[in-house]
PDB file of C-alpha atoms in Angstrom:
ATOM      1  CA  UNK H 328    -112.271 -33.925 -72.233  1.00 40.00           C
ATOM      2  CA  UNK H 329    -112.883 -30.968 -69.938  1.00 37.00           C
ATOM      3  CA  UNK H 330    -115.391 -33.003 -67.877  1.00 39.00           C
ATOM      4  CA  UNK H 331    -112.817 -35.770 -67.510  1.00 42.00           C
ATOM      5  CA  UNK H 332    -110.231 -33.267 -66.279  1.00 41.00           C
ATOM      6  CA  UNK H 333    -112.659 -31.847 -63.705  1.00 40.00           C
ATOM      7  CA  UNK H 334    -113.529 -35.355 -62.524  1.00 41.00           C
ATOM      8  CA  UNK H 335    -109.857 -36.286 -62.167  1.00 43.00           C
ATOM      9  CA  UNK H 336    -109.246 -33.118 -60.196  1.00 44.00           C
ATOM     10  CA  UNK H 337    -112.091 -33.906 -57.822  1.00 47.00           C
ATOM     11  CA  UNK H 338    -110.801 -37.439 -57.249  1.00 44.00           C
ATOM     12  CA  UNK H 339    -107.295 -36.136 -56.608  1.00 53.00           C
ATOM     13  CA  UNK H 340    -108.636 -33.884 -53.877  1.00 58.00           C
ATOM     14  CA  UNK H 341    -110.890 -36.507 -52.274  1.00 65.00           C
ATOM     15  CA  UNK H 342    -110.506 -36.031 -48.507  1.00 70.00           C
ATOM     16  CA  UNK H 343    -110.046 -38.875 -46.051  1.00 75.00           C
ATOM     17  CA  UNK H 344    -113.383 -40.388 -45.128  1.00 88.00           C
ATOM     18  CA  UNK H 345    -113.241 -40.506 -41.351  1.00 88.00           C
ATOM     19  CA  UNK H 346    -116.510 -42.371 -41.001  1.00 90.00           C
ATOM     20  CA  UNK H 347    -114.879 -45.401 -42.658  1.00 92.00           C
ATOM     21  CA  UNK H 348    -112.184 -45.443 -39.974  1.00 92.00           C
ATOM     22  CA  UNK H 349    -114.900 -45.254 -37.327  1.00 94.00           C
ATOM     23  CA  UNK H 350    -116.870 -48.092 -38.914  1.00 94.00           C
ATOM     24  CA  UNK H 351    -113.728 -50.197 -39.080  1.00 95.00           C
ATOM     25  CA  UNK H 352    -113.027 -49.392 -35.432  1.00 95.00           C
ATOM     26  CA  UNK H 353    -116.585 -50.314 -34.508  1.00 95.00           C
ATOM     27  CA  UNK H 354    -116.186 -53.652 -36.279  1.00 95.00           C
ATOM     28  CA  UNK H 355    -112.966 -54.241 -34.331  1.00 95.00           C
ATOM     29  CA  UNK H 356    -114.738 -53.587 -31.025  1.00 96.00           C
ATOM     30  CA  UNK H 357    -117.526 -55.958 -32.037  1.00 96.00           C
ATOM     31  CA  UNK H 358    -114.915 -58.585 -32.896  1.00 95.00           C
ATOM     32  CA  UNK H 359    -113.233 -58.078 -29.524  1.00 95.00           C
ATOM     33  CA  UNK H 360    -116.556 -58.568 -27.739  1.00 96.00           C
ATOM     34  CA  UNK H 361    -117.112 -61.808 -29.649  1.00 96.00           C
ATOM     35  CA  UNK H 362    -113.614 -63.065 -28.885  1.00 95.00           C
ATOM     36  CA  UNK H 363    -114.073 -62.202 -25.215  1.00 95.00           C
ATOM     37  CA  UNK H 364    -117.168 -64.410 -25.202  1.00 95.00           C
ATOM     38  CA  UNK H 365    -115.127 -67.168 -26.849  1.00 92.00           C
ATOM     39  CA  UNK H 366    -112.431 -66.769 -24.182  1.00 93.00           C
ATOM     40  CA  UNK H 367    -115.001 -67.056 -21.384  1.00 93.00           C
ATOM     41  CA  UNK H 368    -116.323 -70.291 -22.898  1.00 89.00           C
ATOM     42  CA  UNK H 369    -112.791 -71.611 -23.488  1.00 87.00           C
ATOM     43  CA  UNK H 370    -111.953 -71.190 -19.794  1.00 89.00           C
ATOM     44  CA  UNK H 371    -115.271 -72.664 -18.672  1.00 86.00           C
ATOM     45  CA  UNK H 372    -117.041 -69.582 -17.337  1.00 91.00           C
ATOM     46  CA  UNK H 373    -119.962 -70.000 -19.741  1.00 88.00           C
ATOM     47  CA  UNK H 374    -121.395 -72.790 -21.878  1.00 83.00           C
ATOM     48  CA  UNK H 375    -118.700 -74.011 -24.320  1.00 77.00           C
ATOM     49  CA  UNK H 376    -121.068 -73.741 -27.293  1.00 79.00           C
ATOM     50  CA  UNK H 377    -122.109 -70.140 -26.599  1.00 86.00           C
ATOM     51  CA  UNK H 378    -119.789 -68.467 -29.109  1.00 88.00           C
ATOM     52  CA  UNK H 379    -120.369 -70.967 -31.916  1.00 84.00           C
ATOM     53  CA  UNK H 380    -124.141 -71.313 -31.906  1.00 82.00           C
ATOM     54  CA  UNK H 381    -127.335 -69.304 -31.963  1.00 86.00           C
ATOM     55  CA  UNK H 382    -127.209 -65.492 -31.998  1.00 93.00           C
ATOM     56  CA  UNK H 383    -123.473 -65.377 -31.313  1.00 93.00           C
ATOM     57  CA  UNK H 384    -122.776 -67.364 -34.481  1.00 92.00           C
ATOM     58  CA  UNK H 385    -124.855 -64.876 -36.499  1.00 95.00           C
ATOM     59  CA  UNK H 386    -123.066 -62.024 -34.727  1.00 96.00           C
ATOM     60  CA  UNK H 387    -119.678 -63.439 -35.752  1.00 95.00           C
ATOM     61  CA  UNK H 388    -120.736 -63.713 -39.394  1.00 96.00           C
ATOM     62  CA  UNK H 389    -122.020 -60.139 -39.404  1.00 96.00           C
ATOM     63  CA  UNK H 390    -118.671 -58.946 -38.034  1.00 96.00           C
ATOM     64  CA  UNK H 391    -116.688 -60.857 -40.670  1.00 96.00           C
ATOM     65  CA  UNK H 392    -118.981 -59.566 -43.428  1.00 97.00           C
ATOM     66  CA  UNK H 393    -118.498 -55.966 -42.291  1.00 97.00           C
ATOM     67  CA  UNK H 394    -114.709 -56.336 -42.295  1.00 95.00           C
ATOM     68  CA  UNK H 395    -114.650 -57.817 -45.774  1.00 98.00           C
ATOM     69  CA  UNK H 396    -117.097 -55.223 -47.103  1.00 98.00           C
ATOM     70  CA  UNK H 397    -114.786 -52.465 -45.852  1.00 97.00           C
ATOM     71  CA  UNK H 398    -111.822 -54.237 -47.465  1.00 97.00           C
ATOM     72  CA  UNK H 399    -113.524 -53.999 -50.859  1.00 97.00           C
ATOM     73  CA  UNK H 400    -114.635 -50.415 -50.294  1.00 97.00           C
ATOM     74  CA  UNK H 401    -111.156 -49.341 -49.180  1.00 95.00           C
ATOM     75  CA  UNK H 402    -109.500 -51.023 -52.168  1.00 96.00           C
ATOM     76  CA  UNK H 403    -111.502 -48.791 -54.499  1.00 96.00           C
ATOM     77  CA  UNK H 404    -110.492 -45.656 -52.596  1.00 93.00           C
ATOM     78  CA  UNK H 405    -106.826 -46.603 -52.384  1.00 92.00           C
ATOM     79  CA  UNK H 406    -106.464 -47.534 -56.054  1.00 92.00           C
ATOM     80  CA  UNK H 407    -109.112 -45.427 -57.796  1.00 88.00           C
ATOM     81  CA  UNK H 408    -106.484 -43.901 -60.145  1.00 87.00           C
ATOM     82  CA  UNK H 409    -104.767 -47.228 -60.797  1.00 89.00           C
ATOM     83  CA  UNK H 410    -103.199 -49.844 -58.557  1.00 91.00           C
ATOM     84  CA  UNK H 411    -100.508 -48.323 -56.367  1.00 91.00           C
ATOM     85  CA  UNK H 412     -98.206 -51.330 -56.491  1.00 93.00           C
ATOM     86  CA  UNK H 413     -95.684 -50.302 -53.806  1.00 94.00           C
ATOM     87  CA  UNK H 414     -98.407 -49.422 -51.294  1.00 93.00           C
ATOM     88  CA  UNK H 415    -100.456 -52.497 -52.169  1.00 95.00           C
ATOM     89  CA  UNK H 416     -97.425 -54.805 -51.952  1.00 96.00           C
ATOM     90  CA  UNK H 417     -96.366 -53.384 -48.579  1.00 95.00           C
ATOM     91  CA  UNK H 418     -99.824 -53.755 -47.095  1.00 95.00           C
ATOM     92  CA  UNK H 419    -100.239 -57.252 -48.530  1.00 97.00           C
ATOM     93  CA  UNK H 420     -96.888 -58.349 -47.053  1.00 97.00           C
ATOM     94  CA  UNK H 421     -97.918 -57.052 -43.629  1.00 97.00           C
ATOM     95  CA  UNK H 422    -101.193 -58.969 -43.740  1.00 97.00           C
ATOM     96  CA  UNK H 423     -99.535 -62.180 -44.958  1.00 97.00           C
ATOM     97  CA  UNK H 424     -96.933 -62.051 -42.187  1.00 97.00           C
ATOM     98  CA  UNK H 425     -99.647 -61.372 -39.604  1.00 96.00           C
ATOM     99  CA  UNK H 426    -101.711 -64.291 -40.939  1.00 97.00           C
ATOM    100  CA  UNK H 427     -98.697 -66.607 -40.707  1.00 97.00           C
ATOM    101  CA  UNK H 428     -98.072 -65.448 -37.138  1.00 95.00           C
ATOM    102  CA  UNK H 429    -101.674 -66.252 -36.216  1.00 95.00           C
ATOM    103  CA  UNK H 430    -101.398 -69.713 -37.798  1.00 95.00           C
ATOM    104  CA  UNK H 431     -98.170 -70.554 -35.993  1.00 95.00           C
ATOM    105  CA  UNK H 432     -99.413 -69.275 -32.630  1.00 93.00           C
ATOM    106  CA  UNK H 433    -102.757 -71.054 -32.802  1.00 92.00           C
ATOM    107  CA  UNK H 434    -101.136 -74.287 -34.015  1.00 92.00           C
ATOM    108  CA  UNK H 435     -99.232 -74.587 -30.757  1.00 90.00           C
ATOM    109  CA  UNK H 436    -101.958 -73.162 -28.506  1.00 85.00           C
ATOM    110  CA  UNK H 437    -105.177 -74.594 -29.973  1.00 82.00           C
ATOM    111  CA  UNK H 438    -103.957 -77.763 -31.632  1.00 79.00           C
ATOM    112  CA  UNK H 439    -106.781 -79.255 -33.697  1.00 80.00           C
ATOM    113  CA  UNK H 440    -108.672 -75.958 -33.931  1.00 86.00           C
ATOM    114  CA  UNK H 441    -105.692 -73.951 -35.237  1.00 93.00           C
ATOM    115  CA  UNK H 442    -106.385 -71.139 -37.702  1.00 95.00           C
ATOM    116  CA  UNK H 443    -105.076 -72.118 -41.117  1.00 96.00           C
ATOM    117  CA  UNK H 444    -107.349 -69.828 -43.165  1.00 97.00           C
ATOM    118  CA  UNK H 445    -108.947 -67.168 -41.006  1.00 96.00           C
ATOM    119  CA  UNK H 446    -109.964 -63.570 -41.600  1.00 97.00           C
ATOM    120  CA  UNK H 447    -106.397 -62.297 -42.196  1.00 97.00           C
ATOM    121  CA  UNK H 448    -105.623 -65.098 -44.664  1.00 97.00           C
ATOM    122  CA  UNK H 449    -108.889 -64.286 -46.436  1.00 98.00           C
ATOM    123  CA  UNK H 450    -108.152 -60.554 -46.603  1.00 97.00           C
ATOM    124  CA  UNK H 451    -104.725 -61.251 -48.143  1.00 97.00           C
ATOM    125  CA  UNK H 452    -106.092 -63.587 -50.831  1.00 98.00           C
ATOM    126  CA  UNK H 453    -109.287 -61.634 -51.510  1.00 98.00           C
ATOM    127  CA  UNK H 454    -107.345 -58.383 -51.912  1.00 97.00           C
ATOM    128  CA  UNK H 455    -105.391 -59.972 -54.753  1.00 97.00           C
ATOM    129  CA  UNK H 456    -108.430 -61.576 -56.378  1.00 98.00           C
ATOM    130  CA  UNK H 457    -110.382 -58.321 -56.110  1.00 98.00           C
ATOM    131  CA  UNK H 458    -107.944 -56.185 -58.112  1.00 97.00           C
ATOM    132  CA  UNK H 459    -109.458 -56.958 -61.561  1.00 97.00           C
ATOM    133  CA  UNK H 460    -112.908 -56.038 -60.255  1.00 97.00           C
ATOM    134  CA  UNK H 461    -111.747 -52.486 -59.600  1.00 96.00           C
ATOM    135  CA  UNK H 462    -112.090 -51.961 -63.361  1.00 95.00           C
ATOM    136  CA  UNK H 463    -114.399 -54.725 -64.620  1.00 97.00           C
ATOM    137  CA  UNK H 464    -118.053 -53.845 -65.369  1.00 97.00           C
ATOM    138  CA  UNK H 465    -120.208 -53.502 -62.274  1.00 97.00           C
ATOM    139  CA  UNK H 466    -122.777 -55.942 -63.666  1.00 98.00           C
ATOM    140  CA  UNK H 467    -120.124 -58.657 -63.977  1.00 98.00           C
ATOM    141  CA  UNK H 468    -118.866 -57.919 -60.463  1.00 98.00           C
ATOM    142  CA  UNK H 469    -122.416 -58.249 -59.132  1.00 98.00           C
ATOM    143  CA  UNK H 470    -122.884 -61.593 -60.884  1.00 98.00           C
ATOM    144  CA  UNK H 471    -119.635 -62.958 -59.437  1.00 98.00           C
ATOM    145  CA  UNK H 472    -120.641 -61.710 -55.975  1.00 98.00           C
ATOM    146  CA  UNK H 473    -123.988 -63.520 -56.185  1.00 98.00           C
ATOM    147  CA  UNK H 474    -122.344 -66.713 -57.441  1.00 98.00           C
ATOM    148  CA  UNK H 475    -119.766 -66.529 -54.653  1.00 98.00           C
ATOM    149  CA  UNK H 476    -122.523 -66.187 -52.069  1.00 97.00           C
ATOM    150  CA  UNK H 477    -124.827 -69.003 -53.215  1.00 97.00           C
ATOM    151  CA  UNK H 478    -122.314 -71.496 -54.647  1.00 97.00           C
ATOM    152  CA  UNK H 479    -121.344 -73.288 -51.395  1.00 95.00           C
ATOM    153  CA  UNK H 480    -125.030 -73.860 -50.562  1.00 94.00           C
ATOM    154  CA  UNK H 481    -125.518 -75.823 -53.783  1.00 94.00           C
ATOM    155  CA  UNK H 482    -122.107 -77.228 -54.680  1.00 94.00           C
ATOM    156  CA  UNK H 483    -119.735 -79.387 -52.653  1.00 92.00           C
ATOM    157  CA  UNK H 484    -117.348 -82.174 -53.562  1.00 93.00           C
ATOM    158  CA  UNK H 485    -115.005 -84.592 -51.861  1.00 91.00           C
ATOM    159  CA  UNK H 486    -112.377 -83.264 -54.299  1.00 94.00           C
ATOM    160  CA  UNK H 487    -112.077 -80.209 -52.033  1.00 94.00           C
ATOM    161  CA  UNK H 488    -111.715 -82.269 -48.849  1.00 92.00           C
ATOM    162  CA  UNK H 489    -107.938 -82.247 -49.156  1.00 92.00           C
ATOM    163  CA  UNK H 490    -106.252 -79.733 -46.797  1.00 91.00           C
ATOM    164  CA  UNK H 491    -104.613 -77.994 -49.777  1.00 93.00           C
ATOM    165  CA  UNK H 492    -108.080 -76.959 -51.039  1.00 95.00           C
ATOM    166  CA  UNK H 493    -109.889 -76.211 -47.768  1.00 95.00           C
ATOM    167  CA  UNK H 494    -109.485 -72.477 -48.496  1.00 96.00           C
ATOM    168  CA  UNK H 495    -111.966 -72.794 -51.384  1.00 97.00           C
ATOM    169  CA  UNK H 496    -114.936 -73.591 -49.123  1.00 95.00           C
ATOM    170  CA  UNK H 497    -116.576 -76.314 -51.223  1.00 96.00           C
ATOM    171  CA  UNK H 498    -115.546 -79.313 -49.121  1.00 93.00           C
ATOM    172  CA  UNK H 499    -118.095 -81.959 -48.213  1.00 90.00           C
ATOM    173  CA  UNK H 500    -116.468 -82.359 -44.799  1.00 86.00           C
ATOM    174  CA  UNK H 501    -115.778 -78.997 -43.185  1.00 82.00           C
ATOM    175  CA  UNK H 502    -112.399 -78.712 -41.458  1.00 85.00           C
ATOM    176  CA  UNK H 503    -112.114 -77.925 -37.756  1.00 85.00           C
ATOM    177  CA  UNK H 504    -110.847 -74.403 -37.092  1.00 91.00           C
ATOM    178  CA  UNK H 505    -111.607 -71.597 -34.654  1.00 90.00           C
ATOM    179  CA  UNK H 506    -111.638 -69.069 -37.527  1.00 94.00           C
ATOM    180  CA  UNK H 507    -112.488 -70.315 -41.011  1.00 96.00           C
ATOM    181  CA  UNK H 508    -113.204 -67.772 -43.786  1.00 97.00           C
ATOM    182  CA  UNK H 509    -113.000 -69.575 -47.157  1.00 97.00           C
ATOM    183  CA  UNK H 510    -113.299 -68.068 -50.630  1.00 98.00           C
ATOM    184  CA  UNK H 511    -116.914 -69.167 -51.010  1.00 97.00           C
ATOM    185  CA  UNK H 512    -119.087 -67.501 -49.766  1.00 97.00           C
ATOM    186  CA  UNK H 513    -116.835 -64.868 -48.145  1.00 98.00           C
ATOM    187  CA  UNK H 514    -115.558 -63.261 -51.349  1.00 98.00           C
ATOM    188  CA  UNK H 515    -119.065 -61.868 -51.844  1.00 98.00           C
ATOM    189  CA  UNK H 516    -118.826 -59.112 -49.157  1.00 98.00           C
ATOM    190  CA  UNK H 517    -115.549 -57.860 -50.671  1.00 98.00           C
ATOM    191  CA  UNK H 518    -117.111 -57.582 -54.118  1.00 98.00           C
ATOM    192  CA  UNK H 519    -120.165 -55.895 -52.605  1.00 98.00           C
ATOM    193  CA  UNK H 520    -117.899 -53.308 -51.004  1.00 98.00           C
ATOM    194  CA  UNK H 521    -116.254 -52.693 -54.372  1.00 98.00           C
ATOM    195  CA  UNK H 522    -119.619 -52.240 -56.071  1.00 98.00           C
ATOM    196  CA  UNK H 523    -120.870 -49.776 -53.456  1.00 97.00           C
ATOM    197  CA  UNK H 524    -117.638 -47.751 -53.498  1.00 96.00           C
ATOM    198  CA  UNK H 525    -117.579 -47.531 -57.298  1.00 96.00           C
ATOM    199  CA  UNK H 526    -121.193 -46.402 -57.314  1.00 96.00           C
ATOM    200  CA  UNK H 527    -120.343 -43.761 -54.716  1.00 94.00           C
ATOM    201  CA  UNK H 528    -117.548 -42.504 -56.961  1.00 93.00           C
ATOM    202  CA  UNK H 529    -119.742 -42.534 -60.028  1.00 93.00           C
ATOM    203  CA  UNK H 530    -122.473 -40.491 -58.367  1.00 93.00           C
ATOM    204  CA  UNK H 531    -120.108 -38.192 -56.441  1.00 89.00           C
ATOM    205  CA  UNK H 532    -121.150 -39.462 -53.011  1.00 90.00           C
ATOM    206  CA  UNK H 533    -117.641 -39.762 -51.545  1.00 89.00           C
ATOM    207  CA  UNK H 534    -117.557 -36.049 -50.767  1.00 85.00           C
ATOM    208  CA  UNK H 535    -120.827 -36.422 -48.850  1.00 88.00           C
ATOM    209  CA  UNK H 536    -119.418 -39.383 -46.910  1.00 88.00           C
ATOM    210  CA  UNK H 537    -116.342 -37.336 -46.081  1.00 83.00           C
ATOM    211  CA  UNK H 538    -118.616 -34.627 -44.710  1.00 83.00           C
ATOM    212  CA  UNK H 539    -120.375 -36.938 -42.257  1.00 84.00           C
ATOM    213  CA  UNK H 540    -119.502 -36.864 -38.572  1.00 83.00           C
ATOM    214  CA  UNK H 541    -116.352 -38.911 -38.167  1.00 83.00           C
ATOM    215  CA  UNK H 542    -117.185 -40.502 -34.840  1.00 84.00           C
ATOM    216  CA  UNK H 543    -115.097 -40.792 -31.656  1.00 88.00           C
ATOM    217  CA  UNK H 544    -111.346 -40.342 -32.060  1.00 88.00           C
ATOM    218  CA  UNK H 545    -110.623 -43.674 -30.354  1.00 88.00           C
ATOM    219  CA  UNK H 546    -112.721 -45.509 -32.925  1.00 91.00           C
ATOM    220  CA  UNK H 547    -110.974 -43.700 -35.777  1.00 91.00           C
ATOM    221  CA  UNK H 548    -107.578 -44.502 -34.298  1.00 92.00           C
ATOM    222  CA  UNK H 549    -108.458 -48.186 -33.961  1.00 92.00           C
ATOM    223  CA  UNK H 550    -109.745 -48.214 -37.531  1.00 92.00           C
ATOM    224  CA  UNK H 551    -106.576 -46.625 -38.910  1.00 92.00           C
ATOM    225  CA  UNK H 552    -104.415 -49.184 -37.088  1.00 93.00           C
ATOM    226  CA  UNK H 553    -106.700 -52.172 -37.536  1.00 94.00           C
ATOM    227  CA  UNK H 554    -103.940 -54.742 -38.049  1.00 94.00           C
ATOM    228  CA  UNK H 555    -102.171 -53.776 -34.821  1.00 94.00           C
ATOM    229  CA  UNK H 556    -105.474 -53.865 -32.942  1.00 94.00           C
ATOM    230  CA  UNK H 557    -106.319 -57.278 -34.401  1.00 94.00           C
ATOM    231  CA  UNK H 558    -103.000 -58.835 -33.432  1.00 93.00           C
ATOM    232  CA  UNK H 559    -102.932 -57.328 -29.941  1.00 94.00           C
ATOM    233  CA  UNK H 560    -106.499 -57.639 -28.710  1.00 93.00           C
ATOM    234  CA  UNK H 561    -106.855 -61.413 -28.346  1.00 91.00           C
ATOM    235  CA  UNK H 562    -103.606 -62.017 -26.398  1.00 92.00           C
ATOM    236  CA  UNK H 563    -104.660 -59.205 -24.058  1.00 95.00           C
ATOM    237  CA  UNK H 564    -108.184 -60.572 -23.637  1.00 95.00           C
ATOM    238  CA  UNK H 565    -107.191 -64.191 -23.160  1.00 93.00           C
ATOM    239  CA  UNK H 566    -104.413 -63.143 -20.781  1.00 94.00           C
ATOM    240  CA  UNK H 567    -106.928 -61.157 -18.737  1.00 95.00           C
ATOM    241  CA  UNK H 568    -109.330 -64.093 -18.500  1.00 94.00           C
ATOM    242  CA  UNK H 569    -106.453 -66.410 -17.577  1.00 93.00           C
ATOM    243  CA  UNK H 570    -105.385 -64.115 -14.739  1.00 95.00           C
ATOM    244  CA  UNK H 571    -108.988 -63.921 -13.579  1.00 94.00           C
ATOM    245  CA  UNK H 572    -109.162 -67.721 -13.569  1.00 93.00           C
ATOM    246  CA  UNK H 573    -106.237 -67.811 -11.121  1.00 94.00           C
ATOM    247  CA  UNK H 574    -108.083 -65.520  -8.713  1.00 94.00           C
ATOM    248  CA  UNK H 575    -111.651 -66.735  -9.279  1.00 93.00           C
ATOM    249  CA  UNK H 576    -111.561 -70.159 -10.981  1.00 92.00           C
ATOM    250  CA  UNK H 577    -114.543 -71.134 -13.130  1.00 89.00           C
ATOM    251  CA  UNK H 578    -116.945 -73.761 -11.783  1.00 83.00           C
ATOM    252  CA  UNK H 579    -115.963 -77.374 -12.500  1.00 80.00           C
ATOM    253  CA  UNK H 580    -117.421 -78.726 -15.750  1.00 76.00           C
ATOM    254  CA  UNK H 581    -120.695 -80.606 -15.649  1.00 77.00           C
ATOM    255  CA  UNK H 582    -119.594 -83.906 -17.149  1.00 80.00           C
ATOM    256  CA  UNK H 583    -123.137 -85.189 -17.596  1.00 84.00           C
ATOM    257  CA  UNK H 584    -124.308 -82.045 -19.430  1.00 81.00           C
ATOM    258  CA  UNK H 585    -121.154 -82.008 -21.567  1.00 80.00           C
ATOM    259  CA  UNK H 586    -121.634 -85.643 -22.548  1.00 85.00           C
ATOM    260  CA  UNK H 587    -125.315 -85.237 -23.370  1.00 86.00           C
ATOM    261  CA  UNK H 588    -124.606 -82.183 -25.510  1.00 82.00           C
ATOM    262  CA  UNK H 589    -121.767 -83.748 -27.502  1.00 82.00           C
ATOM    263  CA  UNK H 590    -123.584 -87.094 -27.827  1.00 87.00           C
ATOM    264  CA  UNK H 591    -126.768 -85.451 -29.107  1.00 86.00           C
ATOM    265  CA  UNK H 592    -124.855 -83.321 -31.612  1.00 81.00           C
ATOM    266  CA  UNK H 593    -122.848 -86.216 -33.062  1.00 82.00           C
ATOM    267  CA  UNK H 594    -125.868 -88.528 -33.081  1.00 85.00           C
ATOM    268  CA  UNK H 595    -128.121 -86.078 -34.954  1.00 82.00           C
ATOM    269  CA  UNK H 596    -125.247 -85.168 -37.309  1.00 75.00           C
ATOM    270  CA  UNK H 597    -124.973 -88.899 -38.103  1.00 77.00           C
ATOM    271  CA  UNK H 598    -128.511 -88.880 -39.478  1.00 80.00           C
ATOM    272  CA  UNK H 599    -130.480 -90.318 -36.554  1.00 83.00           C
ATOM    273  CA  UNK H 600    -133.735 -88.861 -35.293  1.00 87.00           C
ATOM    274  CA  UNK H 601    -133.831 -86.665 -32.191  1.00 84.00           C
ATOM    275  CA  UNK H 602    -135.999 -89.113 -30.142  1.00 87.00           C
ATOM    276  CA  UNK H 603    -133.635 -91.991 -30.912  1.00 89.00           C
ATOM    277  CA  UNK H 604    -130.623 -89.849 -30.006  1.00 88.00           C
ATOM    278  CA  UNK H 605    -132.199 -88.881 -26.681  1.00 89.00           C
ATOM    279  CA  UNK H 606    -132.762 -92.533 -25.758  1.00 90.00           C
ATOM    280  CA  UNK H 607    -129.341 -93.618 -27.050  1.00 89.00           C
ATOM    281  CA  UNK H 608    -127.428 -90.898 -25.192  1.00 89.00           C
ATOM    282  CA  UNK H 609    -129.304 -91.559 -21.965  1.00 90.00           C
ATOM    283  CA  UNK H 610    -128.557 -95.270 -22.245  1.00 91.00           C
ATOM    284  CA  UNK H 611    -124.862 -94.853 -23.000  1.00 88.00           C
ATOM    285  CA  UNK H 612    -124.481 -92.260 -20.241  1.00 88.00           C
ATOM    286  CA  UNK H 613    -125.915 -94.632 -17.647  1.00 90.00           C
ATOM    287  CA  UNK H 614    -123.642 -97.460 -18.726  1.00 89.00           C
ATOM    288  CA  UNK H 615    -120.555 -95.264 -18.915  1.00 88.00           C
ATOM    289  CA  UNK H 616    -121.199 -94.063 -15.367  1.00 88.00           C
ATOM    290  CA  UNK H 617    -121.822 -97.594 -14.136  1.00 89.00           C
ATOM    291  CA  UNK H 618    -118.521 -98.720 -15.628  1.00 87.00           C
ATOM    292  CA  UNK H 619    -116.594 -95.617 -14.415  1.00 89.00           C
ATOM    293  CA  UNK H 620    -115.774 -94.823 -18.040  1.00 86.00           C
ATOM    294  CA  UNK H 621    -117.238 -91.336 -18.401  1.00 84.00           C
ATOM    295  CA  UNK H 622    -114.313 -89.365 -16.951  1.00 83.00           C
ATOM    296  CA  UNK H 623    -111.616 -91.340 -18.857  1.00 84.00           C
ATOM    297  CA  UNK H 624    -113.620 -90.950 -22.073  1.00 83.00           C
ATOM    298  CA  UNK H 625    -113.986 -87.176 -21.697  1.00 78.00           C
ATOM    299  CA  UNK H 626    -110.348 -86.688 -20.723  1.00 74.00           C
ATOM    300  CA  UNK H 627    -109.115 -88.659 -23.724  1.00 75.00           C
ATOM    301  CA  UNK H 628    -107.583 -91.425 -21.635  1.00 81.00           C
ATOM    302  CA  UNK H 629    -109.663 -93.895 -23.625  1.00 82.00           C
ATOM    303  CA  UNK H 630    -110.743 -93.532 -27.259  1.00 82.00           C
ATOM    304  CA  UNK H 631    -114.368 -94.444 -27.946  1.00 79.00           C
ATOM    305  CA  UNK H 632    -113.676 -95.967 -31.368  1.00 79.00           C
ATOM    306  CA  UNK H 633    -110.871 -98.137 -29.984  1.00 83.00           C
ATOM    307  CA  UNK H 634    -112.135 -99.229 -26.566  1.00 83.00           C
ATOM    308  CA  UNK H 635    -114.002-102.558 -26.666  1.00 88.00           C
ATOM    309  CA  UNK H 636    -116.064-101.711 -23.559  1.00 89.00           C
ATOM    310  CA  UNK H 637    -117.371 -98.481 -25.088  1.00 86.00           C
ATOM    311  CA  UNK H 638    -118.033-100.157 -28.430  1.00 88.00           C
ATOM    312  CA  UNK H 639    -119.963-102.945 -26.728  1.00 88.00           C
ATOM    313  CA  UNK H 640    -122.221-100.656 -24.694  1.00 89.00           C
ATOM    314  CA  UNK H 641    -122.808 -98.479 -27.772  1.00 88.00           C
ATOM    315  CA  UNK H 642    -124.031-101.521 -29.724  1.00 90.00           C
ATOM    316  CA  UNK H 643    -126.276-102.607 -26.871  1.00 89.00           C
ATOM    317  CA  UNK H 644    -127.737 -99.111 -26.482  1.00 91.00           C
ATOM    318  CA  UNK H 645    -128.338 -98.859 -30.215  1.00 89.00           C
ATOM    319  CA  UNK H 646    -130.475-101.988 -30.101  1.00 89.00           C
ATOM    320  CA  UNK H 647    -132.244-100.912 -26.911  1.00 88.00           C
ATOM    321  CA  UNK H 648    -133.045 -97.450 -28.332  1.00 87.00           C
ATOM    322  CA  UNK H 649    -134.677 -98.650 -31.558  1.00 83.00           C
TER     323      UNK H 649
END
């Protein structure tokens, strides 16, 4: 009983862990750098696939994982003596409203790529789902984290293809969105953060974390006001790039390179071999240029699946490319 009282006293006096604010601020800066790259590609200054492929795609996933890990870790700190319902409800409402604002704004600005379940939507839902794991056995939490991580790589069903269930992450056909953070596998970093934080409490490591160097004050400030930073940074960045485009416009798009890239991607995704796709795309490109159809096709003036001329040349090139 005495040991329990001492432990409770130590938890009550747990100081603010400044390094967590700095890490959160660092993740925000990393996110801003990624979004700036996306903005440059959106306006045509760099290759349009830069931000969604290769190292930049891995970079984006690392950033999202770090945010969600810190969400789980912070939940343990904030509610280590029991869920503080008023504080939790207030914070949850702020995140939900911010997520709705992002959805509405991107629906009108981005159209088909609008954000219907991005990082803020995920944080709101995952914060609710994570509450039981603040008290459940660590072994069970670890099992659920592992299942959450590996499940979407082994399970998918057309049942989840409906928009109402896209947030689950088990769809056979992935939805189009510029920020998509579904339950599976992204609940795993939150649970990992909870596990690490609870282990730190169990082995009295929080005091040591609090004693670490806190990092630059600007990082700590950004980390303490992460929601404000998140909502403000992208309008500022995209506005800056837009103003720059008025002064120094990006080079005109390379229609041939754009066509070859999109044709190759859709052809390979359809199950064809790379050599066949190379021949097919080269053939269709030549015929589209000969018929002055490339520009109308890329601008959306004509629809490939509805235009008889495009359908005819596609059939002919399919036969010629066999």
